[in-house]
Amino acid sequence: METLIPSAGRADTDALRAYDADELARYVAEPSHPWWRRTACAQALAGRVPEAWAGALLDRVRDAGDAGEVRRALLDIVGGRPELLPWLRHEDRRLETSYGMPEALVRTRGLIGDLTVAGEAATLAADPWRHGQEAGEAALDALVERHGAEAVMARLGEDRPEDRLFRLRMRFRAGEDVTYALADPDRLVAHRAHTLAHDAGRLRSYLTEAPTTEARLWAVLALHELTEDVDETRALYEALGRPRVEVPGLDEELRTAILHEHVSWSERLTDPRWRVEALCAAPPARHDVEGWLRRATEALTSAGFAPKPPVHCAAEYRQGDGTYHIIEFDDGDSEVWISTLGRFAIAREGGTAARPVLEAAGLRWIDEMTEAVEVTGLHVYYFGRRAELCVDTLLFYWQD
């Protein structure tokens, strides 16, 4: 095993698939072996689990103290055995915390055909994390294949957004019109509907019958993604009165910077007014990032602050990416951040003394009141959360 699965380098998957199944199962069943080698061995057992070892492998699945990676790999190869179903259904499974196990358990129950998991699978299919969404959809699809869509829908309902999301997927799969869901009160459902609405003619006719402005905006977005006709999109936006999310304290300079940087990759719950506004906005002006940094450094130097060279936040933290540079001064005791999205500067680590100097150099100081403005309706991913963020985080953004 050490040869086929070295501690450094990739495992020889072809050789593992050809390796004796009993020996692979024996290795997996012994928890004292390294989890990463056992995981590779479990994966190599796909489609050829020795019956004599099935019980021992099921014991590994049931052992909450074993490595989650091994247990998940084993679920893929022995999870369909009926004797595992009582354990899968037991309420103690709700206490599973190992990474990926809750999703794997729901997926496995769906693959077995356990209709009682339909509600949990629908919830998981609406998860913002892709691995959760894929596991939930796999469970639901397996249930539909085994029992039919009507049987699954009978287990759900229409009150929860995630249940309506499943119904939407089934209608789309059946080739039925899905524009009705553009008016769903939950943006999770409406967002998914706009990605599934593929009939440009139907979308244009829906614009005259949609019950709300928001539903019309979702239709405009769906139509734009089909045609990429910016002129038509702008004309439709004008006809709707150019609706937008008004944020007190967010002036046009700040709004434009945030709009161009964050809306295009914002999360599903983002208000469609932000999305259509971004499509129709004039192209962003070229950012003279080097010029801002040069002026800031020269101004700080002239004022006697002895600044260090600017460092991009990704270089400072040695990972990730972001939208600002850091300038330390006063022997590293103070610092200011200069945004890459505009002429914006903010104090960090006691850097407020630099404000008048930087403002005189043409930069715009983001004070405490402005930095605390929450940009409503715009949901941006930030360290595991998908939420509305404040101006300071959006202008000076870093993600590892």
Coordinates of C-alpha atoms in Angstrom, one line a residue:
M1 CA 0.0 0.0 0.0
E2 CA 2.9 2.4 0.7
T3 CA 4.1 1.8 -2.8
L4 CA 0.7 2.2 -4.5
I5 CA -0.3 5.1 -2.2
P6 CA 2.9 7.0 -1.4
S7 CA 3.0 9.7 1.3
A8 CA 4.1 12.1 -1.4
G9 CA 2.7 12.1 -4.8
R10 CA -0.5 10.6 -6.3
A11 CA -1.9 7.2 -5.7
D12 CA -1.7 4.6 -8.5
T13 CA -5.4 4.3 -9.1
D14 CA -5.2 1.9 -12.0
A15 CA -3.1 -0.5 -10.0
L16 CA -5.4 -0.2 -7.0
R17 CA -8.4 -1.1 -9.1
A18 CA -6.6 -4.2 -10.2
Y19 CA -5.4 -5.1 -6.7
D20 CA -6.9 -8.0 -4.8
A21 CA -10.3 -6.9 -3.4
D22 CA -9.9 -8.9 -0.2
E23 CA -6.6 -7.2 0.6
L24 CA -8.1 -3.8 -0.1
A25 CA -11.1 -4.5 2.1
R26 CA -8.8 -5.8 4.9
Y27 CA -6.7 -2.6 4.8
V28 CA -9.8 -0.4 4.9
A29 CA -11.3 -2.3 7.8
E30 CA -8.3 -1.7 10.0
P31 CA -8.6 1.9 11.5
S32 CA -5.0 2.1 12.5
H33 CA -3.9 2.5 8.9
P34 CA -3.6 6.1 7.6
W35 CA -7.0 7.5 6.6
W36 CA -5.8 8.8 3.3
R37 CA -4.6 5.4 2.2
R38 CA -7.8 3.7 3.5
T39 CA -9.8 6.2 1.5
A40 CA -8.0 5.4 -1.7
C41 CA -8.5 1.7 -1.1
A42 CA -12.2 2.2 -0.4
Q43 CA -12.6 4.0 -3.7
A44 CA -10.8 1.2 -5.5
L45 CA -13.4 -1.3 -4.2
A46 CA -16.2 0.3 -6.2
G47 CA -18.3 -2.4 -7.8
R48 CA -16.3 -5.3 -6.2
V49 CA -16.8 -5.4 -2.5
P50 CA -16.1 -8.9 -1.2
E51 CA -19.2 -10.2 0.6
A52 CA -17.1 -11.6 3.4
W53 CA -15.9 -8.1 4.2
A54 CA -19.2 -6.2 3.9
G55 CA -20.0 -6.4 7.6
A56 CA -16.6 -5.1 8.6
L57 CA -16.9 -2.2 6.2
L58 CA -20.4 -1.4 7.4
D59 CA -18.9 -1.2 10.9
R60 CA -16.4 1.4 9.7
V61 CA -19.3 3.4 8.2
R62 CA -21.2 3.3 11.5
D63 CA -18.1 4.3 13.6
A64 CA -18.5 8.0 14.2
G65 CA -14.9 8.1 15.5
D66 CA -13.5 7.0 12.2
A67 CA -12.2 9.4 9.6
G68 CA -15.0 11.1 7.7
E69 CA -13.2 10.7 4.4
V70 CA -13.1 6.9 4.8
R71 CA -16.7 6.7 5.9
R72 CA -17.9 8.8 3.0
A73 CA -15.9 6.7 0.5
L74 CA -17.4 3.6 2.0
L75 CA -21.0 4.9 1.8
D76 CA -20.5 5.2 -1.9
I77 CA -19.7 1.5 -2.2
V78 CA -21.7 -0.2 0.6
G79 CA -24.3 2.5 1.4
G80 CA -27.0 0.7 -0.7
R81 CA -27.2 -2.3 1.5
P82 CA -30.6 -2.6 3.2
E83 CA -29.2 -3.5 6.6
L84 CA -27.7 0.0 6.8
L85 CA -31.1 1.8 6.4
P86 CA -32.2 1.6 10.1
W87 CA -28.8 3.2 11.1
L88 CA -29.1 5.8 8.4
R89 CA -32.6 6.8 9.6
H90 CA -31.7 6.9 13.3
E91 CA -32.1 10.3 15.0
D92 CA -28.5 10.1 16.1
R93 CA -27.4 10.7 12.5
R94 CA -28.5 14.3 13.1
L95 CA -25.5 14.6 15.5
E96 CA -23.0 13.8 12.8
T97 CA -20.5 16.7 12.5
S98 CA -17.7 15.2 10.4
Y99 CA -17.2 17.3 7.3
G100 CA -19.4 16.2 4.5
M101 CA -21.1 13.4 6.4
P102 CA -24.5 15.0 6.9
E103 CA -24.7 15.5 3.1
A104 CA -23.4 12.0 2.4
L105 CA -26.0 10.5 4.7
V106 CA -28.9 12.3 3.0
R107 CA -27.5 11.4 -0.5
T108 CA -27.2 7.7 0.5
R109 CA -30.8 7.5 1.8
G110 CA -32.0 9.0 -1.4
L111 CA -30.0 6.5 -3.5
I112 CA -31.5 3.7 -1.5
G113 CA -34.9 5.0 -2.2
D114 CA -35.9 6.1 1.3
L115 CA -38.8 8.5 0.7
T116 CA -38.7 9.7 4.3
V117 CA -35.6 11.7 3.4
A118 CA -37.4 13.8 0.8
G119 CA -37.7 16.9 3.0
E120 CA -34.1 16.8 4.1
A121 CA -32.9 16.3 0.5
A122 CA -35.0 19.3 -0.7
T123 CA -33.4 21.4 2.0
L124 CA -30.0 20.2 1.0
A125 CA -30.6 20.8 -2.7
A126 CA -31.2 24.5 -1.8
D127 CA -27.9 24.7 0.1
P128 CA -25.6 27.6 -1.1
W129 CA -22.6 25.3 -1.0
R130 CA -22.2 23.3 -4.3
H131 CA -21.3 20.0 -2.6
G132 CA -24.5 20.2 -0.5
Q133 CA -26.6 21.2 -3.4
E134 CA -25.3 18.3 -5.5
A135 CA -25.8 15.8 -2.8
G136 CA -29.4 17.0 -2.2
E137 CA -30.2 16.9 -5.9
A138 CA -28.7 13.5 -6.3
A139 CA -30.9 12.2 -3.5
L140 CA -34.0 13.7 -5.0
D141 CA -33.3 12.5 -8.5
A142 CA -32.8 9.0 -7.2
L143 CA -36.1 9.2 -5.4
V144 CA -37.8 10.4 -8.5
E145 CA -36.3 7.6 -10.5
R146 CA -37.4 5.0 -8.0
H147 CA -40.8 6.3 -7.0
G148 CA -41.8 9.0 -9.5
A149 CA -42.0 12.8 -9.1
E150 CA -45.5 12.8 -7.8
A151 CA -44.6 10.5 -4.9
V152 CA -41.7 12.8 -3.9
M153 CA -43.8 15.9 -4.2
A154 CA -46.5 14.3 -2.0
R155 CA -43.8 14.2 0.7
L156 CA -43.0 17.9 0.4
G157 CA -45.5 20.6 -0.1
E158 CA -45.4 24.2 -1.4
D159 CA -44.9 26.3 1.8
R160 CA -41.1 26.0 1.9
P161 CA -39.0 27.7 -0.8
E162 CA -36.9 24.5 -1.1
D163 CA -40.0 22.5 -1.8
R164 CA -41.0 24.9 -4.5
L165 CA -37.5 24.8 -5.9
F166 CA -37.9 21.0 -6.4
R167 CA -41.3 21.5 -8.1
L168 CA -39.7 24.0 -10.4
R169 CA -36.9 21.6 -11.3
M170 CA -39.5 18.9 -12.1
R171 CA -41.5 21.3 -14.3
F172 CA -38.4 22.3 -16.2
R173 CA -37.4 18.6 -16.6
A174 CA -40.8 17.9 -18.0
G175 CA -40.4 20.7 -20.6
E176 CA -43.1 22.9 -19.0
D177 CA -43.2 26.6 -18.7
V178 CA -41.3 27.9 -15.6
T179 CA -41.8 31.6 -15.9
Y180 CA -44.4 31.5 -13.2
A181 CA -41.6 31.0 -10.7
L182 CA -40.0 34.4 -11.6
A183 CA -42.6 35.9 -9.3
D184 CA -41.9 33.6 -6.4
P185 CA -41.7 35.6 -3.1
D186 CA -38.4 33.9 -2.3
R187 CA -35.4 35.0 -4.4
L188 CA -33.8 31.5 -4.1
V189 CA -36.6 30.2 -6.3
A190 CA -36.9 33.2 -8.6
H191 CA -33.1 33.2 -9.2
R192 CA -33.2 29.5 -10.1
A193 CA -36.2 30.1 -12.4
H194 CA -34.4 32.8 -14.3
T195 CA -31.6 30.4 -15.0
L196 CA -34.0 27.8 -16.4
A197 CA -36.3 30.1 -18.5
H198 CA -34.9 29.4 -22.0
D199 CA -37.7 30.7 -24.3
A200 CA -37.0 34.3 -25.3
G201 CA -40.4 34.7 -26.8
R202 CA -42.2 33.5 -23.7
L203 CA -40.0 35.8 -21.5
R204 CA -41.0 38.9 -23.7
S205 CA -44.6 38.1 -23.4
Y206 CA -44.2 37.4 -19.6
L207 CA -43.0 41.0 -19.2
T208 CA -46.5 42.2 -19.9
E209 CA -48.2 39.9 -17.5
A210 CA -45.7 39.6 -14.6
P211 CA -47.4 40.6 -11.3
T212 CA -44.5 42.5 -9.8
T213 CA -41.6 44.7 -10.9
E214 CA -39.2 42.2 -9.4
A215 CA -40.6 39.4 -11.5
R216 CA -40.2 41.6 -14.6
L217 CA -36.6 42.2 -13.6
W218 CA -35.9 38.5 -13.3
A219 CA -37.4 38.1 -16.8
V220 CA -35.1 40.9 -18.1
L221 CA -32.1 39.1 -16.6
A222 CA -33.1 35.7 -18.1
L223 CA -33.7 37.3 -21.5
H224 CA -30.3 39.1 -21.4
E225 CA -28.5 35.8 -20.6
L226 CA -30.2 34.3 -23.6
T227 CA -29.6 37.1 -26.1
E228 CA -26.8 39.2 -24.7
D229 CA -28.5 42.1 -26.3
V230 CA -27.5 45.1 -24.1
D231 CA -29.6 47.5 -26.1
E232 CA -32.7 45.6 -25.5
T233 CA -31.9 45.1 -21.9
R234 CA -31.3 48.8 -21.4
A235 CA -34.6 49.6 -23.2
L236 CA -36.5 47.3 -21.0
Y237 CA -34.8 48.7 -17.9
E238 CA -35.8 52.2 -19.0
A239 CA -39.4 51.1 -19.6
L240 CA -39.5 49.8 -16.0
G241 CA -38.4 53.2 -14.7
R242 CA -34.8 52.2 -13.9
P243 CA -35.7 50.7 -10.5
R244 CA -32.7 50.3 -8.1
V245 CA -32.0 49.7 -4.5
E246 CA -31.6 53.0 -2.8
V247 CA -29.0 52.9 0.0
P248 CA -28.9 55.9 2.4
G249 CA -25.3 57.1 2.7
L250 CA -24.2 55.5 -0.5
D251 CA -23.3 58.2 -3.0
E252 CA -22.8 57.6 -6.7
E253 CA -19.0 57.3 -6.6
L254 CA -19.2 54.6 -3.9
R255 CA -22.2 53.0 -5.6
T256 CA -20.4 52.8 -9.0
A257 CA -17.3 51.2 -7.5
I258 CA -19.2 48.6 -5.6
L259 CA -21.6 47.9 -8.5
H260 CA -18.9 47.1 -11.0
E261 CA -16.8 45.0 -8.6
H262 CA -19.3 42.9 -6.7
V263 CA -22.6 42.5 -8.5
S264 CA -21.5 40.2 -11.3
W265 CA -20.4 37.5 -8.8
S266 CA -22.8 38.2 -6.0
E267 CA -24.9 35.4 -4.4
R268 CA -28.3 34.1 -5.4
L269 CA -30.3 36.2 -2.9
T270 CA -29.1 39.5 -4.4
D271 CA -31.9 41.8 -5.4
P272 CA -32.4 41.7 -9.2
R273 CA -32.5 45.5 -9.2
W274 CA -28.7 45.4 -8.5
R275 CA -28.2 42.8 -11.3
V276 CA -30.0 44.7 -14.0
E277 CA -28.5 48.0 -13.0
A278 CA -25.0 46.5 -13.4
L279 CA -25.9 45.2 -16.8
C280 CA -27.1 48.6 -17.9
A281 CA -24.5 50.8 -16.3
A282 CA -21.8 52.6 -18.3
P283 CA -18.5 50.7 -18.4
P284 CA -16.2 51.4 -15.5
A285 CA -13.6 54.1 -15.8
R286 CA -10.0 52.9 -15.9
H287 CA -8.6 52.7 -12.4
D288 CA -5.3 54.5 -11.9
V289 CA -4.2 52.3 -9.0
E290 CA -0.5 52.9 -9.5
G291 CA -1.2 56.7 -9.6
W292 CA -3.2 56.6 -6.4
L293 CA -0.5 54.6 -4.6
R294 CA 2.2 56.9 -5.9
R295 CA 0.4 60.1 -4.8
A296 CA -0.4 58.6 -1.4
T297 CA 3.2 57.5 -0.9
E298 CA 4.7 60.8 -2.0
A299 CA 2.2 62.8 0.2
L300 CA 3.0 60.6 3.3
T301 CA 6.7 61.0 2.6
S302 CA 6.5 64.8 2.3
A303 CA 4.6 65.0 5.6
G304 CA 7.4 63.1 7.3
F305 CA 5.5 59.9 8.0
A306 CA 8.2 57.7 6.4
P307 CA 5.8 55.2 4.6
K308 CA 6.9 51.8 3.6
P309 CA 6.3 50.6 0.0
P310 CA 2.6 49.7 -0.7
V311 CA 1.9 46.0 -0.4
H312 CA -1.2 44.3 -1.9
C313 CA -3.4 42.6 0.7
A314 CA -2.9 39.2 -1.0
A315 CA 0.9 39.5 -0.7
E316 CA 0.5 40.8 2.9
Y317 CA -1.5 37.7 3.9
R318 CA 0.4 35.4 1.5
Q319 CA -2.8 34.0 0.1
G320 CA -6.1 34.9 -1.5
D321 CA -7.0 38.1 -3.3
G322 CA -8.5 41.4 -2.6
T323 CA -9.1 45.0 -3.5
Y324 CA -6.7 47.1 -1.5
H325 CA -3.0 47.9 -0.8
I326 CA -1.5 48.5 2.6
I327 CA 0.8 51.3 3.4
E328 CA 2.6 51.2 6.7
F329 CA 4.2 54.3 8.2
D330 CA 5.6 55.6 11.5
D331 CA 7.9 52.6 11.8
G332 CA 5.1 50.2 11.1
D333 CA 3.0 51.4 14.1
S334 CA 0.3 52.9 11.7
E335 CA -1.2 52.0 8.4
V336 CA -3.7 53.1 5.8
W337 CA -5.4 51.0 3.1
I338 CA -5.8 52.3 -0.5
S339 CA -8.6 50.7 -2.5
T340 CA -8.1 49.4 -6.0
L341 CA -11.8 50.3 -6.8
G342 CA -11.3 54.0 -6.6
R343 CA -9.5 56.9 -4.9
F344 CA -10.6 55.5 -1.5
A345 CA -8.4 55.5 1.6
I346 CA -9.2 54.2 5.1
A347 CA -7.4 54.2 8.5
R348 CA -6.2 51.0 10.1
E349 CA -3.9 50.6 13.1
G350 CA -4.0 54.2 14.2
G351 CA -3.6 55.7 10.7
T352 CA -6.1 58.6 11.1
A353 CA -3.2 61.1 11.2
A354 CA -2.8 60.5 7.5
R355 CA -6.2 61.8 6.6
P356 CA -5.5 65.4 5.8
V357 CA -2.4 64.5 3.9
L358 CA -4.1 62.0 1.7
E359 CA -7.1 64.2 1.1
A360 CA -4.8 67.0 0.0
A361 CA -3.3 64.5 -2.5
G362 CA -6.7 63.9 -4.0
L363 CA -7.7 60.7 -2.3
R364 CA -11.1 60.3 -0.6
W365 CA -11.1 59.4 3.0
I366 CA -13.7 56.9 4.1
D367 CA -14.8 58.0 7.6
E368 CA -16.4 55.8 10.2
M369 CA -20.0 56.8 9.3
T370 CA -19.5 56.0 5.6
E371 CA -17.6 52.7 6.2
A372 CA -20.5 51.5 8.4
V373 CA -23.1 51.9 5.6
E374 CA -24.7 48.6 4.9
V375 CA -25.3 48.0 1.2
T376 CA -28.7 46.3 1.3
G377 CA -29.9 43.8 -1.2
L378 CA -26.4 42.9 -2.4
H379 CA -25.3 39.5 -1.0
V380 CA -21.6 38.9 -1.3
Y381 CA -19.6 35.8 -0.1
Y382 CA -17.3 36.7 2.7
F383 CA -15.5 34.1 4.8
G384 CA -18.3 31.5 4.7
R385 CA -21.1 33.9 4.9
R386 CA -23.3 35.1 2.1
A387 CA -24.8 38.4 3.3
E388 CA -25.1 42.1 2.9
L389 CA -21.9 43.8 3.7
C390 CA -20.8 47.3 4.7
V391 CA -19.0 49.8 2.6
D392 CA -15.6 49.3 4.2
T393 CA -15.7 45.5 3.6
L394 CA -16.8 46.0 -0.1
L395 CA -14.2 48.6 -0.9
F396 CA -11.4 47.0 1.1
Y397 CA -12.2 43.3 0.4
W398 CA -9.9 40.4 1.0
Q399 CA -10.8 36.7 0.9
D400 CA -8.3 33.8 1.5

